[in-house]
């Protein structure tokens, strides 16, 4: 962000704090325009410069300008038949931290993949690849699963990469995105509410599944079928069909909505529900 633009925003905030009536409304409109053009301004100024000195009403106005702008990104994502999952994860992350860009998430994943690559050079088969990946994520990198959370930041993928703790959904996506970087056919499946990462071998043999909640325990197709049977459910190939990028993004938004419902945070809920409506009318 250029210094001149940052100073312009700070000057606008100072003026808005002093003005009332129509003039304040005009200034807020100008501030909203800048927020939409450069959402990272919000995070940078509030977190690094003003901290808690900015009135809550003004912070809300700045946030909502960013969320209005983010809605355009949701529309673009929803209109694509098979969008890049990382694009969706960046959108979800920017709802809680507008300073995060898609490139940052991709770079963090690239860095992990570079560290992981030498460990996979002599792997023999899909099961061994997933075993090494699990050891790398849990033992070397120290990723952990949060049993529960009351903060929507902790269910965003960007925060997960930063803090190395998050939901089973985050970790399942991490497996899939790293596998993709090695040319492997992977994804995330929903085994009757149990989210698993999966890799489909190129030789056409049975897929291998990983349970993030069990520290990367591997499951074979028969294990999945037995689990479904234990739940007294009818087996369907849908259980092992990877979720689309749209579906995964809906999962992330759904988790955030669940948390905010408990907090009765109607202001943020209104935006997330709007995003969800957009996705629900998108390609499946």
Short mmCIF file of C-alpha atoms in Angstrom, two decimals:
data_model
loop_
_atom_site.label_atom_id
_atom_site.label_comp_id
_atom_site.label_asym_id
_atom_site.label_seq_id
_atom_site.Cartn_x
_atom_site.Cartn_y
_atom_site.Cartn_z
CA UNK A 1 0.00 0.00 0.00
CA UNK A 2 1.40 3.42 -0.94
CA UNK A 3 2.10 5.87 1.86
CA UNK A 4 0.00 8.59 0.19
CA UNK A 5 -3.09 6.37 0.11
CA UNK A 6 -2.58 5.35 3.74
CA UNK A 7 -2.25 8.98 4.80
CA UNK A 8 -5.38 9.84 2.81
CA UNK A 9 -7.40 7.23 4.68
CA UNK A 10 -6.07 8.35 8.06
CA UNK A 11 -6.96 11.95 7.22
CA UNK A 12 -10.46 10.88 6.18
CA UNK A 13 -10.94 9.03 9.46
CA UNK A 14 -9.84 12.10 11.42
CA UNK A 15 -12.30 14.27 9.48
CA UNK A 16 -15.17 11.82 9.93
CA UNK A 17 -14.53 11.77 13.67
CA UNK A 18 -15.01 15.57 13.73
CA UNK A 19 -17.79 16.02 11.18
CA UNK A 20 -21.53 15.41 11.53
CA UNK A 21 -24.52 15.50 9.20
CA UNK A 22 -24.33 15.46 5.36
CA UNK A 23 -20.61 16.21 5.26
CA UNK A 24 -19.82 13.15 7.37
CA UNK A 25 -21.96 11.00 5.06
CA UNK A 26 -20.00 12.22 2.04
CA UNK A 27 -16.71 11.47 3.76
CA UNK A 28 -17.90 7.98 4.69
CA UNK A 29 -18.81 7.40 1.06
CA UNK A 30 -15.31 8.35 -0.03
CA UNK A 31 -13.84 6.08 2.63
CA UNK A 32 -16.00 3.20 1.41
CA UNK A 33 -14.73 3.74 -2.13
CA UNK A 34 -11.13 3.45 -1.01
CA UNK A 35 -11.90 0.36 1.06
CA UNK A 36 -13.43 -1.35 -1.97
CA UNK A 37 -10.43 -0.55 -4.13
CA UNK A 38 -7.89 -1.60 -1.53
CA UNK A 39 -9.41 -3.70 1.30
CA UNK A 40 -6.02 -4.24 2.95
CA UNK A 41 -6.09 -0.59 4.05
CA UNK A 42 -8.59 -1.52 6.77
CA UNK A 43 -6.40 -4.12 8.42
CA UNK A 44 -3.20 -2.13 8.09
CA UNK A 45 -4.53 1.09 9.56
CA UNK A 46 -6.66 -0.31 12.38
CA UNK A 47 -4.17 -2.99 13.44
CA UNK A 48 -0.94 -1.04 13.04
CA UNK A 49 -1.86 2.62 13.47
CA UNK A 50 -5.08 3.37 15.32
CA UNK A 51 -5.57 0.10 17.21
CA UNK A 52 -8.62 0.69 19.44
CA UNK A 53 -8.78 4.46 18.87
CA UNK A 54 -11.12 4.20 15.89
CA UNK A 55 -14.81 4.40 16.89
CA UNK A 56 -16.69 1.11 16.50
CA UNK A 57 -19.19 2.65 14.11
CA UNK A 58 -16.38 3.70 11.79
CA UNK A 59 -14.67 0.32 11.98
CA UNK A 60 -18.00 -1.27 11.06
CA UNK A 61 -18.36 1.05 8.08
CA UNK A 62 -14.86 0.17 6.88
CA UNK A 63 -15.46 -3.56 7.35
CA UNK A 64 -18.74 -3.43 5.48
CA UNK A 65 -17.12 -1.60 2.58
CA UNK A 66 -14.62 -4.47 2.35
CA UNK A 67 -17.37 -7.10 2.60
CA UNK A 68 -19.38 -5.36 -0.13
CA UNK A 69 -16.32 -5.51 -2.34
CA UNK A 70 -15.73 -9.16 -1.40
CA UNK A 71 -19.24 -10.02 -2.60
CA UNK A 72 -18.08 -9.31 -6.16
CA UNK A 73 -15.35 -11.92 -5.72
CA UNK A 74 -17.93 -14.44 -4.48
CA UNK A 75 -20.02 -13.78 -7.61
CA UNK A 76 -17.03 -14.35 -9.88
CA UNK A 77 -16.08 -17.54 -8.03
CA UNK A 78 -19.64 -18.85 -8.14
CA UNK A 79 -19.95 -18.29 -11.89
CA UNK A 80 -17.00 -20.55 -12.70
CA UNK A 81 -17.71 -24.20 -13.47
CA UNK A 82 -14.62 -25.53 -11.70
CA UNK A 83 -12.94 -22.68 -9.82
CA UNK A 84 -9.59 -22.89 -8.11
CA UNK A 85 -10.17 -23.98 -4.50
CA UNK A 86 -7.42 -21.65 -3.30
CA UNK A 87 -9.40 -18.73 -4.70
CA UNK A 88 -12.38 -19.68 -2.55
CA UNK A 89 -10.22 -20.18 0.53
CA UNK A 90 -8.74 -16.71 0.04
CA UNK A 91 -12.23 -15.19 -0.14
CA UNK A 92 -13.25 -16.84 3.13
CA UNK A 93 -10.01 -15.72 4.78
CA UNK A 94 -10.42 -12.13 3.59
CA UNK A 95 -13.77 -11.91 5.37
CA UNK A 96 -11.87 -12.00 8.68
CA UNK A 97 -8.66 -10.39 7.43
CA UNK A 98 -8.98 -8.22 4.29
CA UNK A 99 -5.21 -7.86 4.10
CA UNK A 100 -4.76 -11.49 2.97
CA UNK A 101 -4.37 -12.06 -0.76
CA UNK A 102 -4.71 -15.25 -2.80
CA UNK A 103 -1.01 -15.05 -3.64
CA UNK A 104 -0.08 -15.26 0.05
CA UNK A 105 -2.07 -18.45 0.58
CA UNK A 106 -0.61 -19.98 -2.58
CA UNK A 107 2.92 -19.02 -1.52
CA UNK A 108 2.46 -20.59 1.93
CA UNK A 109 1.25 -23.81 0.29
CA UNK A 110 4.16 -23.72 -2.18
CA UNK A 111 6.60 -23.37 0.74
CA UNK A 112 5.11 -26.40 2.49
CA UNK A 113 5.23 -28.39 -0.73
CA UNK A 114 8.91 -27.54 -1.26
CA UNK A 115 9.75 -28.83 2.20
CA UNK A 116 7.68 -31.96 1.66
CA UNK A 117 8.95 -32.80 -1.84
CA UNK A 118 12.32 -34.39 -0.87
CA UNK A 119 10.52 -36.72 1.55
CA UNK A 120 8.32 -38.12 -1.21
CA UNK A 121 11.04 -38.87 -3.78
CA UNK A 122 11.41 -42.57 -2.94
CA UNK A 123 7.82 -43.32 -1.97
CA UNK A 124 6.34 -46.55 -3.29
CA UNK A 125 2.61 -46.19 -3.80
CA UNK A 126 -0.22 -43.96 -2.63
CA UNK A 127 -0.38 -45.31 0.91
CA UNK A 128 3.27 -44.46 1.53
CA UNK A 129 2.83 -40.98 0.06
CA UNK A 130 -0.06 -40.28 2.42
CA UNK A 131 1.83 -41.73 5.37
CA UNK A 132 4.75 -39.36 4.72
CA UNK A 133 2.38 -36.42 4.25
CA UNK A 134 0.68 -37.18 7.58
CA UNK A 135 3.97 -37.41 9.44
CA UNK A 136 5.11 -34.16 7.84
CA UNK A 137 1.92 -32.25 8.70
CA UNK A 138 1.43 -33.54 12.24
CA UNK A 139 4.92 -34.31 13.52
CA UNK A 140 7.25 -32.02 11.57
CA UNK A 141 5.03 -28.98 11.00
CA UNK A 142 2.95 -29.44 14.16
CA UNK A 143 -0.51 -28.96 12.66
CA UNK A 144 -3.33 -29.67 15.13
CA UNK A 145 -7.10 -29.99 14.99
CA UNK A 146 -9.15 -27.64 17.15
CA UNK A 147 -11.93 -29.55 18.94
CA UNK A 148 -14.18 -26.49 18.84
CA UNK A 149 -13.97 -22.72 18.43
CA UNK A 150 -15.95 -19.58 19.14
CA UNK A 151 -13.98 -17.39 16.73
CA UNK A 152 -14.62 -17.41 12.97
CA UNK A 153 -10.97 -16.51 12.41
CA UNK A 154 -10.06 -20.02 13.50
CA UNK A 155 -12.11 -21.65 10.75
CA UNK A 156 -10.53 -19.60 7.96
CA UNK A 157 -7.85 -21.31 5.89
CA UNK A 158 -5.38 -18.41 5.98
CA UNK A 159 -5.45 -18.38 9.77
CA UNK A 160 -4.99 -22.17 9.74
CA UNK A 161 -1.80 -21.87 7.71
CA UNK A 162 -0.52 -19.12 10.00
CA UNK A 163 -1.32 -20.71 13.37
CA UNK A 164 -1.10 -24.38 12.26
CA UNK A 165 -4.33 -25.20 14.02
CA UNK A 166 -7.86 -25.40 12.70
CA UNK A 167 -10.70 -27.65 11.65
CA UNK A 168 -10.65 -31.10 10.02
CA UNK A 169 -11.97 -29.31 6.94
CA UNK A 170 -8.86 -27.11 6.82
CA UNK A 171 -6.52 -30.07 7.17
CA UNK A 172 -8.39 -32.13 4.57
CA UNK A 173 -8.01 -29.23 2.13
CA UNK A 174 -4.30 -29.03 2.99
CA UNK A 175 -3.82 -32.68 1.98
CA UNK A 176 -5.72 -32.13 -1.27
CA UNK A 177 -3.89 -28.92 -2.23
CA UNK A 178 -0.45 -30.34 -1.50
CA UNK A 179 -1.28 -33.54 -3.40
CA UNK A 180 -2.29 -31.39 -6.35
CA UNK A 181 1.14 -29.76 -6.32
CA UNK A 182 2.70 -33.18 -6.85
CA UNK A 183 0.44 -34.05 -9.75
CA UNK A 184 -1.72 -36.39 -7.66
CA UNK A 185 -5.48 -36.72 -8.07
CA UNK A 186 -6.78 -35.82 -4.64
CA UNK A 187 -9.74 -34.22 -2.97
CA UNK A 188 -11.96 -34.02 0.09
CA UNK A 189 -14.91 -36.37 0.65
CA UNK A 190 -17.80 -36.34 3.11
CA UNK A 191 -18.26 -39.79 4.62
CA UNK A 192 -21.62 -39.11 6.29
CA UNK A 193 -20.31 -36.08 8.15
CA UNK A 194 -16.77 -37.43 8.54
CA UNK A 195 -14.47 -35.35 6.33
CA UNK A 196 -11.60 -37.27 4.78
CA UNK A 197 -8.81 -36.44 2.36
CA UNK A 198 -8.45 -38.86 -0.55
CA UNK A 199 -5.96 -39.68 -3.28
CA UNK A 200 -6.91 -41.69 -6.37
CA UNK A 201 -3.93 -43.71 -7.69
CA UNK A 202 -3.06 -43.15 -11.34
CA UNK A 203 -2.99 -46.92 -11.98
CA UNK A 204 -6.73 -47.17 -11.37
CA UNK A 205 -6.45 -49.08 -8.09
CA UNK A 206 -8.65 -48.28 -5.10
CA UNK A 207 -8.42 -44.81 -3.55
CA UNK A 208 -6.76 -44.29 -0.20
CA UNK A 209 -8.42 -42.06 2.41
CA UNK A 210 -6.98 -40.13 5.35
CA UNK A 211 -8.82 -39.12 8.52
CA UNK A 212 -7.40 -35.82 9.85
CA UNK A 213 -9.22 -36.27 13.16
CA UNK A 214 -7.24 -39.47 13.74
CA UNK A 215 -3.78 -37.96 13.11
CA UNK A 216 -3.80 -39.03 9.47
CA UNK A 217 -5.02 -42.61 9.92
CA UNK A 218 -5.50 -44.27 6.54
CA UNK A 219 -8.71 -45.92 5.43
CA UNK A 220 -9.35 -48.18 2.47
CA UNK A 221 -12.58 -48.35 0.51
CA UNK A 222 -13.76 -51.32 2.57
CA UNK A 223 -13.16 -49.38 5.79
CA UNK A 224 -15.37 -46.58 4.46
CA UNK A 225 -18.13 -49.04 3.56
CA UNK A 226 -17.98 -50.64 6.99
CA UNK A 227 -18.20 -47.22 8.63
CA UNK A 228 -21.31 -46.36 6.61
CA UNK A 229 -22.80 -49.73 7.52
CA UNK A 230 -22.12 -49.05 11.21
CA UNK A 231 -24.16 -45.87 10.86
CA UNK A 232 -27.06 -47.92 9.45
CA UNK A 233 -26.84 -46.01 6.18
CA UNK A 234 -27.13 -47.21 2.60
CA UNK A 235 -23.84 -47.12 0.72
CA UNK A 236 -23.54 -44.66 -2.16
CA UNK A 237 -20.64 -43.72 -4.41
CA UNK A 238 -21.44 -40.12 -3.44
CA UNK A 239 -19.71 -40.81 -0.12
CA UNK A 240 -16.35 -41.11 -1.90
CA UNK A 241 -16.95 -38.53 -4.62
CA UNK A 242 -14.72 -35.48 -3.98
CA UNK A 243 -16.55 -32.31 -3.02
CA UNK A 244 -16.43 -29.51 -5.56
CA UNK A 245 -14.72 -26.20 -4.83
CA UNK A 246 -18.17 -24.63 -4.53
CA UNK A 247 -19.25 -27.25 -2.01
CA UNK A 248 -16.09 -26.84 0.05
CA UNK A 249 -16.52 -23.08 0.16
CA UNK A 250 -20.10 -23.57 1.32
CA UNK A 251 -18.72 -25.75 4.12
CA UNK A 252 -16.37 -23.01 5.27
CA UNK A 253 -19.12 -20.40 5.16
CA UNK A 254 -21.49 -22.78 6.94
CA UNK A 255 -18.98 -23.23 9.78
CA UNK A 256 -18.64 -19.46 10.14
CA UNK A 257 -22.42 -19.00 10.09
CA UNK A 258 -22.80 -21.67 12.79
CA UNK A 259 -20.39 -19.80 15.09
CA UNK A 260 -21.95 -16.38 14.47
CA UNK A 261 -25.44 -17.78 15.04
CA UNK A 262 -24.35 -18.75 18.54
CA UNK A 263 -22.95 -15.25 19.06
CA UNK A 264 -26.10 -13.68 17.55
CA UNK A 265 -23.90 -11.49 15.41
CA UNK A 266 -26.51 -10.42 12.87
CA UNK A 267 -24.28 -7.83 11.21
CA UNK A 268 -21.69 -10.34 10.03
CA UNK A 269 -24.29 -13.04 9.50
CA UNK A 270 -26.13 -10.90 6.97
CA UNK A 271 -23.06 -10.82 4.71
CA UNK A 272 -22.21 -14.51 5.09
CA UNK A 273 -25.79 -15.51 4.32
CA UNK A 274 -25.66 -13.31 1.23
CA UNK A 275 -22.50 -15.08 0.09
CA UNK A 276 -24.09 -18.45 0.79
CA UNK A 277 -27.14 -17.54 -1.29
CA UNK A 278 -24.83 -16.68 -4.19
CA UNK A 279 -23.05 -20.03 -3.93
CA UNK A 280 -26.29 -21.98 -3.53
CA UNK A 281 -27.37 -20.63 -6.92
CA UNK A 282 -24.05 -21.47 -8.53
CA UNK A 283 -22.75 -24.54 -10.35
CA UNK A 284 -22.71 -27.56 -8.06
#
